[in-house]
Coordinates of C-alpha atoms in Angstrom, one line a residue:
M540 CA 23.0 -3.9 4.0
S541 CA 22.8 -7.9 2.8
A542 CA 23.8 -8.9 -0.5
R543 CA 19.5 -9.7 -0.1
Q544 CA 18.7 -6.3 0.3
Q545 CA 21.1 -4.7 -2.2
A546 CA 20.0 -7.0 -4.6
A547 CA 15.9 -5.7 -4.2
A548 CA 17.0 -2.2 -3.9
A549 CA 18.4 -2.3 -7.5
I550 CA 15.1 -3.7 -8.3
L551 CA 13.0 -1.4 -7.4
T552 CA 15.0 1.1 -8.6
Q553 CA 14.7 -0.6 -12.3
L554 CA 10.9 -0.1 -12.0
A555 CA 11.0 3.1 -10.2
F556 CA 12.3 4.5 -13.9
A557 CA 10.9 2.1 -16.4
A558 CA 9.6 4.0 -18.9
D559 CA 12.1 6.8 -18.3
G560 CA 9.9 7.3 -15.1
A561 CA 6.7 6.9 -15.7
L562 CA 6.1 4.7 -13.1
L563 CA 8.1 6.8 -10.6
G564 CA 5.3 9.6 -11.3
V565 CA 2.8 7.7 -11.4
A566 CA 3.0 6.4 -7.8
L567 CA 4.1 10.3 -6.9
T568 CA 1.1 10.8 -7.7
Y569 CA -0.1 8.6 -5.6
V570 CA 1.4 9.4 -2.5
A571 CA 0.2 13.2 -3.6
V572 CA -3.1 12.5 -3.7
R573 CA -3.7 10.4 -0.6
S574 CA -1.6 13.8 1.2
F575 CA -4.4 15.4 -0.1
L576 CA -7.1 12.9 0.7
K577 CA -5.6 12.6 4.4
F578 CA -5.2 16.9 4.2
N579 CA -8.7 17.2 3.6
S580 CA -10.0 14.9 6.3
T581 CA -7.6 16.3 8.8
I582 CA -9.2 19.9 8.2
S583 CA -13.0 18.3 8.9
A584 CA -11.7 16.8 11.8
I585 CA -10.5 20.5 13.0
R586 CA -13.3 21.6 12.5
K587 CA -15.5 19.0 14.2
I588 CA -12.9 19.4 17.4
S589 CA -13.3 22.8 17.6
E590 CA -16.8 24.0 16.6
A591 CA -17.4 21.0 19.5
P592 CA -18.5 21.8 22.8
F593 CA -15.6 21.4 25.6
V594 CA -17.5 20.6 28.7
G595 CA -17.6 18.3 31.8
V596 CA -18.8 15.8 32.5
S597 CA -21.8 17.8 34.7
D598 CA -22.5 20.1 31.6
L599 CA -24.1 16.8 29.8
R600 CA -27.5 16.7 30.4
C601 CA -28.1 20.1 29.5
I602 CA -26.6 19.9 26.3
L603 CA -28.5 17.1 25.6
S604 CA -31.9 18.8 26.6
E605 CA -31.1 22.3 24.7
E606 CA -29.8 20.4 21.7
I607 CA -33.2 18.3 21.4
S608 CA -35.1 21.6 21.0
A609 CA -33.0 23.0 18.9
S610 CA -31.7 20.5 16.9
S611 CA -32.4 21.7 12.9
G612 CA -29.9 24.5 13.4
D613 CA -27.1 23.2 15.2
N614 CA -24.5 21.8 12.7
S615 CA -23.0 19.9 15.6
V616 CA -25.9 18.1 15.7
V617 CA -25.3 14.8 14.1
C618 CA -27.1 11.5 13.4
D619 CA -24.7 7.7 13.6
C620 CA -25.6 4.8 12.2
E621 CA -27.9 3.2 14.1
G622 CA -30.6 6.0 13.6
E623 CA -29.6 7.7 17.5
V624 CA -29.7 11.5 17.8
G625 CA -26.9 13.3 19.2
K626 CA -24.3 15.9 19.8
M627 CA -20.7 16.4 19.6
V628 CA -19.0 17.1 22.7
V629 CA -15.4 17.5 23.9
V630 CA -15.3 15.4 27.5
R631 CA -12.8 16.1 30.3
G632 CA -13.3 13.4 33.4
A633 CA -12.0 10.7 35.2
V634 CA -11.7 6.9 35.1
E635 CA -14.8 5.4 37.1
A636 CA -15.6 1.3 36.7
K637 CA -19.4 1.2 36.1
S638 CA -20.5 -0.9 38.9
A639 CA -19.1 1.7 41.2
V640 CA -22.7 3.4 39.7
D641 CA -25.2 0.5 39.2
G642 CA -24.3 -1.0 42.0
S643 CA -23.1 -4.0 40.3
G644 CA -19.6 -3.9 42.4
K645 CA -20.2 -7.5 43.5
S646 CA -21.1 -8.7 39.8
L647 CA -18.1 -10.8 38.7
W648 CA -18.0 -9.3 35.4
S649 CA -19.1 -5.8 36.5
D650 CA -15.3 -6.1 39.1
V651 CA -12.8 -3.8 38.7
L652 CA -9.1 -5.2 37.4
V653 CA -6.2 -5.8 39.2
S654 CA -2.5 -5.4 37.8
H655 CA -0.6 -8.3 38.9
E656 CA 2.7 -7.0 38.1
S657 CA 1.7 -2.9 40.0
G658 CA -1.2 -4.1 42.3
D659 CA -3.2 -1.1 40.1
K660 CA -6.9 -1.2 39.7
A661 CA -8.1 -0.7 36.2
V662 CA -10.5 -0.4 33.6
V663 CA -8.4 -1.9 30.5
I664 CA -5.3 -4.8 30.6
Q665 CA -3.8 -5.1 28.5
R666 CA -0.9 -7.4 28.1
T667 CA 1.7 -7.9 25.1
Q668 CA 4.6 -11.0 24.6
T669 CA 6.9 -10.2 21.8
Y670 CA 8.8 -13.0 21.0
I671 CA 12.5 -11.4 19.4
Y672 CA 14.4 -13.8 17.2
N673 CA 18.1 -14.5 15.8
E674 CA 19.7 -12.8 12.6
W675 CA 22.2 -15.2 12.4
R676 CA 21.6 -17.0 9.2
G677 CA 23.8 -20.1 9.8
F678 CA 25.6 -21.9 7.2
F679 CA 23.2 -23.2 4.6
G680 CA 21.5 -19.4 4.8
W681 CA 20.5 -19.5 1.5
T682 CA 17.5 -21.7 2.7
S683 CA 16.1 -18.8 4.5
D684 CA 16.2 -16.4 1.5
I685 CA 14.1 -19.5 -0.9
R686 CA 12.3 -19.3 2.2
A687 CA 11.3 -16.0 2.0
V688 CA 11.0 -16.4 -1.5
L689 CA 7.6 -18.4 -0.9
G690 CA 6.7 -16.7 1.9
R691 CA 6.9 -19.1 3.9
T692 CA 8.7 -18.1 7.3
W693 CA 5.3 -15.4 7.9
R694 CA 4.9 -16.0 11.6
E695 CA 3.4 -14.4 14.7
Q696 CA 5.9 -12.8 16.6
Q697 CA 3.3 -11.2 19.2
S698 CA 1.0 -12.5 20.5
S699 CA -1.8 -9.4 22.5
S700 CA -4.7 -9.6 24.9
T701 CA -7.1 -7.9 26.3
R702 CA -9.2 -7.7 28.9
M703 CA -11.8 -4.5 29.9
V704 CA -14.5 -4.2 31.8
P705 CA -17.1 -1.4 31.2
F706 CA -16.5 2.0 32.5
I707 CA -17.5 5.9 33.0
L708 CA -16.3 9.4 33.3
I709 CA -16.8 11.1 36.3
D710 CA -16.0 14.6 37.4
G711 CA -12.5 13.6 39.4
D712 CA -14.0 16.4 42.7
Q713 CA -17.8 14.9 42.7
Q714 CA -18.7 13.7 46.0
P715 CA -21.3 11.5 45.5
Q716 CA -21.1 10.4 42.1
V717 CA -24.1 11.9 40.9
D718 CA -23.7 12.3 37.4
Y719 CA -21.4 10.6 34.5
A720 CA -21.1 9.7 31.3
V721 CA -20.7 6.0 30.0
V722 CA -17.8 5.0 27.2
N723 CA -19.2 3.0 24.4
L724 CA -16.0 1.3 22.9
D725 CA -18.6 -0.3 20.4
G726 CA -16.9 -0.6 17.0
S727 CA -14.5 2.0 18.1
K728 CA -10.2 1.2 16.0
H729 CA -8.8 3.9 17.8
E730 CA -5.8 4.1 20.5
L731 CA -6.4 4.2 23.9
P732 CA -4.5 5.5 26.4
L733 CA -2.8 3.4 27.8
T734 CA 0.1 3.4 31.1
T735 CA 3.1 0.9 30.6
V736 CA 3.6 -0.7 34.5
Y737 CA 5.7 -3.5 33.5
H738 CA 8.2 -4.4 30.2
Q739 CA 10.9 -6.9 31.0
M740 CA 12.8 -8.9 28.2
Q741 CA 12.9 -12.1 29.3
P742 CA 16.2 -14.6 27.4
I743 CA 15.2 -18.1 26.6
N744 CA 16.9 -20.7 26.9
A745 CA 18.7 -22.8 24.2
S746 CA 17.9 -26.4 23.5
P747 CA 18.9 -29.2 21.8
Y748 CA 17.0 -29.0 18.3
T749 CA 17.9 -24.9 18.8
F750 CA 21.3 -26.2 17.6
L751 CA 19.4 -28.1 14.0
Q752 CA 18.0 -24.5 13.5
A753 CA 20.7 -22.7 13.9
L754 CA 22.7 -24.5 11.3
F755 CA 19.9 -24.9 8.4
G756 CA 18.9 -21.0 8.9
Y757 CA 16.1 -21.1 10.7
E758 CA 14.5 -18.6 12.4
Y759 CA 14.5 -19.3 16.3
P760 CA 13.8 -17.4 19.6
V761 CA 16.2 -15.6 21.2
G762 CA 14.0 -13.2 24.0
L763 CA 10.6 -12.6 25.2
L764 CA 9.6 -9.2 25.7
D765 CA 6.5 -9.3 27.7
E766 CA 4.7 -5.9 28.6
E767 CA 1.8 -4.7 30.2
K768 CA -0.5 -2.1 29.9
I769 CA -3.0 -0.1 32.1
L770 CA -6.5 2.8 31.7
Q771 CA -6.5 3.0 35.9
L772 CA -8.5 3.9 37.1
G773 CA -8.9 7.7 38.3
K774 CA -7.2 8.5 35.2
D775 CA -8.0 12.1 33.8
V776 CA -9.0 12.0 30.2
T777 CA -10.4 13.7 27.2
A778 CA -13.5 12.3 25.2
V779 CA -14.2 13.3 21.6
G780 CA -16.8 11.5 20.0
I781 CA -21.2 11.8 19.8
C782 CA -23.1 12.5 22.9
Y783 CA -26.8 11.0 23.6
S784 CA -29.2 9.8 25.6
N785 CA -29.1 5.9 26.6
N786 CA -32.5 5.8 29.0
G787 CA -31.4 9.4 30.5
V788 CA -28.3 8.0 30.2
P789 CA -25.4 10.2 28.6
E790 CA -23.3 7.7 26.8
I791 CA -20.2 8.9 25.1
K792 CA -19.6 6.9 20.7
S793 CA -16.4 7.1 19.0
C794 CA -16.7 8.9 15.5
R795 CA -14.8 6.9 13.1
D796 CA -14.3 10.1 11.0
L797 CA -12.6 12.0 14.2
P798 CA -8.5 10.1 15.0
Y799 CA -9.1 10.7 19.0
F800 CA -11.5 9.1 21.4
L801 CA -10.3 9.0 24.7
S802 CA -6.5 10.4 25.0
D803 CA -4.6 12.2 27.7
L804 CA -4.9 15.6 25.3
T805 CA -6.7 18.7 25.9
K806 CA -8.5 20.0 23.3
D807 CA -6.4 22.6 22.9
Q808 CA -3.3 20.2 22.1
M809 CA -5.5 17.9 20.2
V810 CA -6.5 21.0 18.1
G811 CA -2.5 22.0 17.4
E812 CA -1.1 18.9 17.2
L813 CA -3.5 18.3 14.0
S814 CA -2.7 21.9 12.9
F815 CA 0.9 20.5 12.2
R816 CA -0.2 17.7 11.1
C817 CA -2.5 19.6 8.4
R818 CA 0.6 21.8 7.9
I819 CA 2.8 18.9 6.5
L820 CA -0.1 17.0 4.5
L821 CA -0.6 20.4 2.6
W822 CA 3.5 20.1 1.9
S823 CA 3.7 16.8 1.3
C824 CA 1.0 17.5 -1.3
F825 CA 2.9 20.5 -3.2
I826 CA 5.8 19.0 -2.6
F827 CA 4.2 15.4 -3.8
G828 CA 2.8 16.6 -6.4
A829 CA 5.3 18.6 -7.7
L830 CA 7.7 16.1 -8.6
S831 CA 5.2 14.1 -9.8
I832 CA 4.1 16.7 -13.0
G833 CA 8.0 17.0 -13.1
I834 CA 8.4 13.8 -14.0
L835 CA 5.6 12.5 -16.0
G836 CA 5.9 15.5 -17.6
Y837 CA 9.4 13.7 -18.7
A838 CA 8.8 10.7 -19.6
I839 CA 5.9 12.0 -21.2
M840 CA 8.3 14.3 -23.4
R841 CA 10.5 11.3 -24.0
N842 CA 8.1 8.3 -25.2
W843 CA 6.9 11.5 -27.5
N844 CA 9.7 11.9 -28.6
K845 CA 11.2 8.1 -29.4
W846 CA 7.9 7.2 -31.1
K847 CA 8.2 10.1 -33.2
E848 CA 11.7 8.7 -33.7
W849 CA 10.3 5.2 -34.6
Q850 CA 7.3 6.5 -37.1
E851 CA 10.2 8.6 -39.1
Q852 CA 12.4 5.4 -39.3
R853 CA 9.0 2.7 -40.3
R854 CA 8.6 5.7 -43.0
A855 CA 11.7 5.6 -44.0
R856 CA 12.2 1.9 -43.8
Q857 CA 9.0 1.2 -46.3
Q858 CA 10.3 4.3 -48.8
R859 CA 13.7 2.2 -49.0
L860 CA 11.8 -0.7 -49.5
D861 CA 9.2 0.4 -52.0
S862 CA 12.1 2.4 -53.5
S863 CA 13.9 -1.5 -53.7
A864 CA 10.8 -3.1 -55.2
T865 CA 10.4 -0.1 -57.8
A866 CA 14.0 -0.8 -59.6
D867 CA 13.6 -4.0 -59.0
S868 CA 10.6 -4.5 -61.1
Q869 CA 12.1 -2.3 -63.8
V870 CA 15.2 -4.8 -64.5
A871 CA 12.8 -7.4 -64.0
G872 CA 11.1 -5.8 -66.5
E873 CA 14.3 -5.9 -68.9
D874 CA 15.3 -8.6 -68.2
E875 CA 11.9 -10.0 -69.1
E876 CA 11.3 -7.9 -72.4
A877 CA 15.0 -10.3 -73.1
G878 CA 13.1 -12.5 -74.5
D879 CA 10.6 -15.9 -73.6
V880 CA 11.5 -17.7 -69.6
P881 CA 11.7 -21.5 -70.3
D882 CA 8.9 -22.9 -67.9
G883 CA 11.8 -24.6 -65.4
Q884 CA 13.2 -20.7 -64.1
L885 CA 9.9 -19.2 -64.2
C886 CA 9.0 -17.6 -60.4
V887 CA 6.4 -20.2 -58.8
I888 CA 4.3 -17.1 -57.4
C889 CA 3.7 -14.9 -60.0
L890 CA 4.7 -17.3 -62.9
M891 CA 5.8 -14.1 -65.0
R892 CA 8.9 -13.8 -63.9
R893 CA 12.7 -15.3 -64.2
R894 CA 13.9 -16.4 -61.1
R895 CA 16.8 -13.8 -60.0
S896 CA 16.7 -13.9 -55.7
A897 CA 17.7 -16.3 -53.3
F898 CA 16.5 -16.7 -49.9
I899 CA 19.1 -16.7 -46.9
P900 CA 20.1 -19.3 -45.3
C901 CA 17.6 -22.0 -47.2
G902 CA 19.4 -21.0 -50.6
H903 CA 16.5 -21.7 -52.1
L904 CA 16.4 -20.0 -55.8
V905 CA 12.6 -19.8 -56.8
C906 CA 11.2 -16.3 -57.1
C907 CA 11.4 -12.7 -58.9
R908 CA 13.1 -10.6 -57.2
A909 CA 9.5 -8.3 -56.9
C910 CA 8.2 -11.6 -55.3
A911 CA 11.1 -12.1 -52.7
L912 CA 10.9 -7.9 -51.8
S913 CA 6.8 -9.1 -51.0
I914 CA 7.6 -11.8 -48.9
E915 CA 10.5 -10.4 -46.9
R916 CA 8.1 -7.9 -46.0
D917 CA 5.2 -10.6 -44.4
L918 CA 5.3 -10.5 -40.7
S919 CA 6.6 -14.1 -40.8
P920 CA 8.6 -14.4 -43.7
K921 CA 9.3 -17.9 -45.0
C922 CA 10.3 -19.5 -47.7
P923 CA 7.4 -20.4 -49.8
L924 CA 9.3 -24.0 -51.2
C925 CA 10.2 -25.4 -47.9
R926 CA 8.9 -23.0 -45.2
Q927 CA 11.9 -22.4 -43.7
T928 CA 12.6 -18.9 -41.8
I929 CA 13.8 -16.6 -43.9
R930 CA 16.0 -13.2 -42.9
S931 CA 16.5 -11.7 -46.5
S932 CA 17.1 -12.4 -50.7
V933 CA 20.1 -11.5 -52.8
R934 CA 20.1 -11.1 -56.3
I935 CA 21.7 -13.8 -58.8
Y936 CA 22.6 -12.2 -62.6
D937 CA 23.7 -14.9 -65.2
S938 CA 27.3 -14.9 -65.8

């Protein structure tokens, strides 16, 4: 671990244990709440996938015709944001380009994509280039630390491009292709089941400018990771989403509440994976919740005890000041009763008692003992003569 990482870890540790661990308790509470919310969403996803029928592409028309007549009592019938009524289904089928069934095979935009690296036919091609940067900080590496603090080293280290054509799902053994379901990817942020067909690291030749970059600690690329993934034709995938009729043709749209849309897994595998994730989230919720309750309870008790101790110290200090003021008032009263006080020795505040207290550090003798103690109890005690901030006062006795 570098010195910068050690310093960052030390700062995070101090922040975590601030206020006797209250901040750490709040963070663990946030994690527990997030785990509980994810647990609820996962339980809902398991219920929806389990209740959804697992059918083939050829059975979708029958299901859609049945759900129109029984839509009032079926919990799996949903309505999307556009007002279209559909049914939650799990469909297993093979990927095929839409141009194979709509008669637009000669159209340029509806044609099948071909991978440049493997030559496979596909409907989705994703090309990703990731730059690998050096880790040497150079002789003037502290400049990179300054740039990291100021946020100037953030740059796009990865570029990705995706090409796709409209595609459908068909039954793999169906000839000719009469029944099919259109896959609608609009608004979907789910990960596609892509297959990696090309993965290669290419070194980047150094330029004369690279030496100066390395000398002053600037990041420069040393390698380029080139990767290509495709969704090839004929691949069997499972679609989990809302199926509705679009001009008599079944169309499948993603559901935002589900973690899957197109996947290599079957329905049972999806339910099993979600059940395992649900158990992990449940245990995480219990563990982080118990830790947060314990840490927050400890922090509350510690801070409550500190507050009570501060109150007791404040009360004791106030009692000491009151008793001292009472004693000094009695002494001042005795001095006052001893005889008349000349005008030049009267307290500048009460103009009744003799000047007996000198302020520290200015040393001015202008107040009686009672008025001096009253000034000391102010939030910002200052000498009434020179207006300098004072720390305390001392009683002056005549010889």
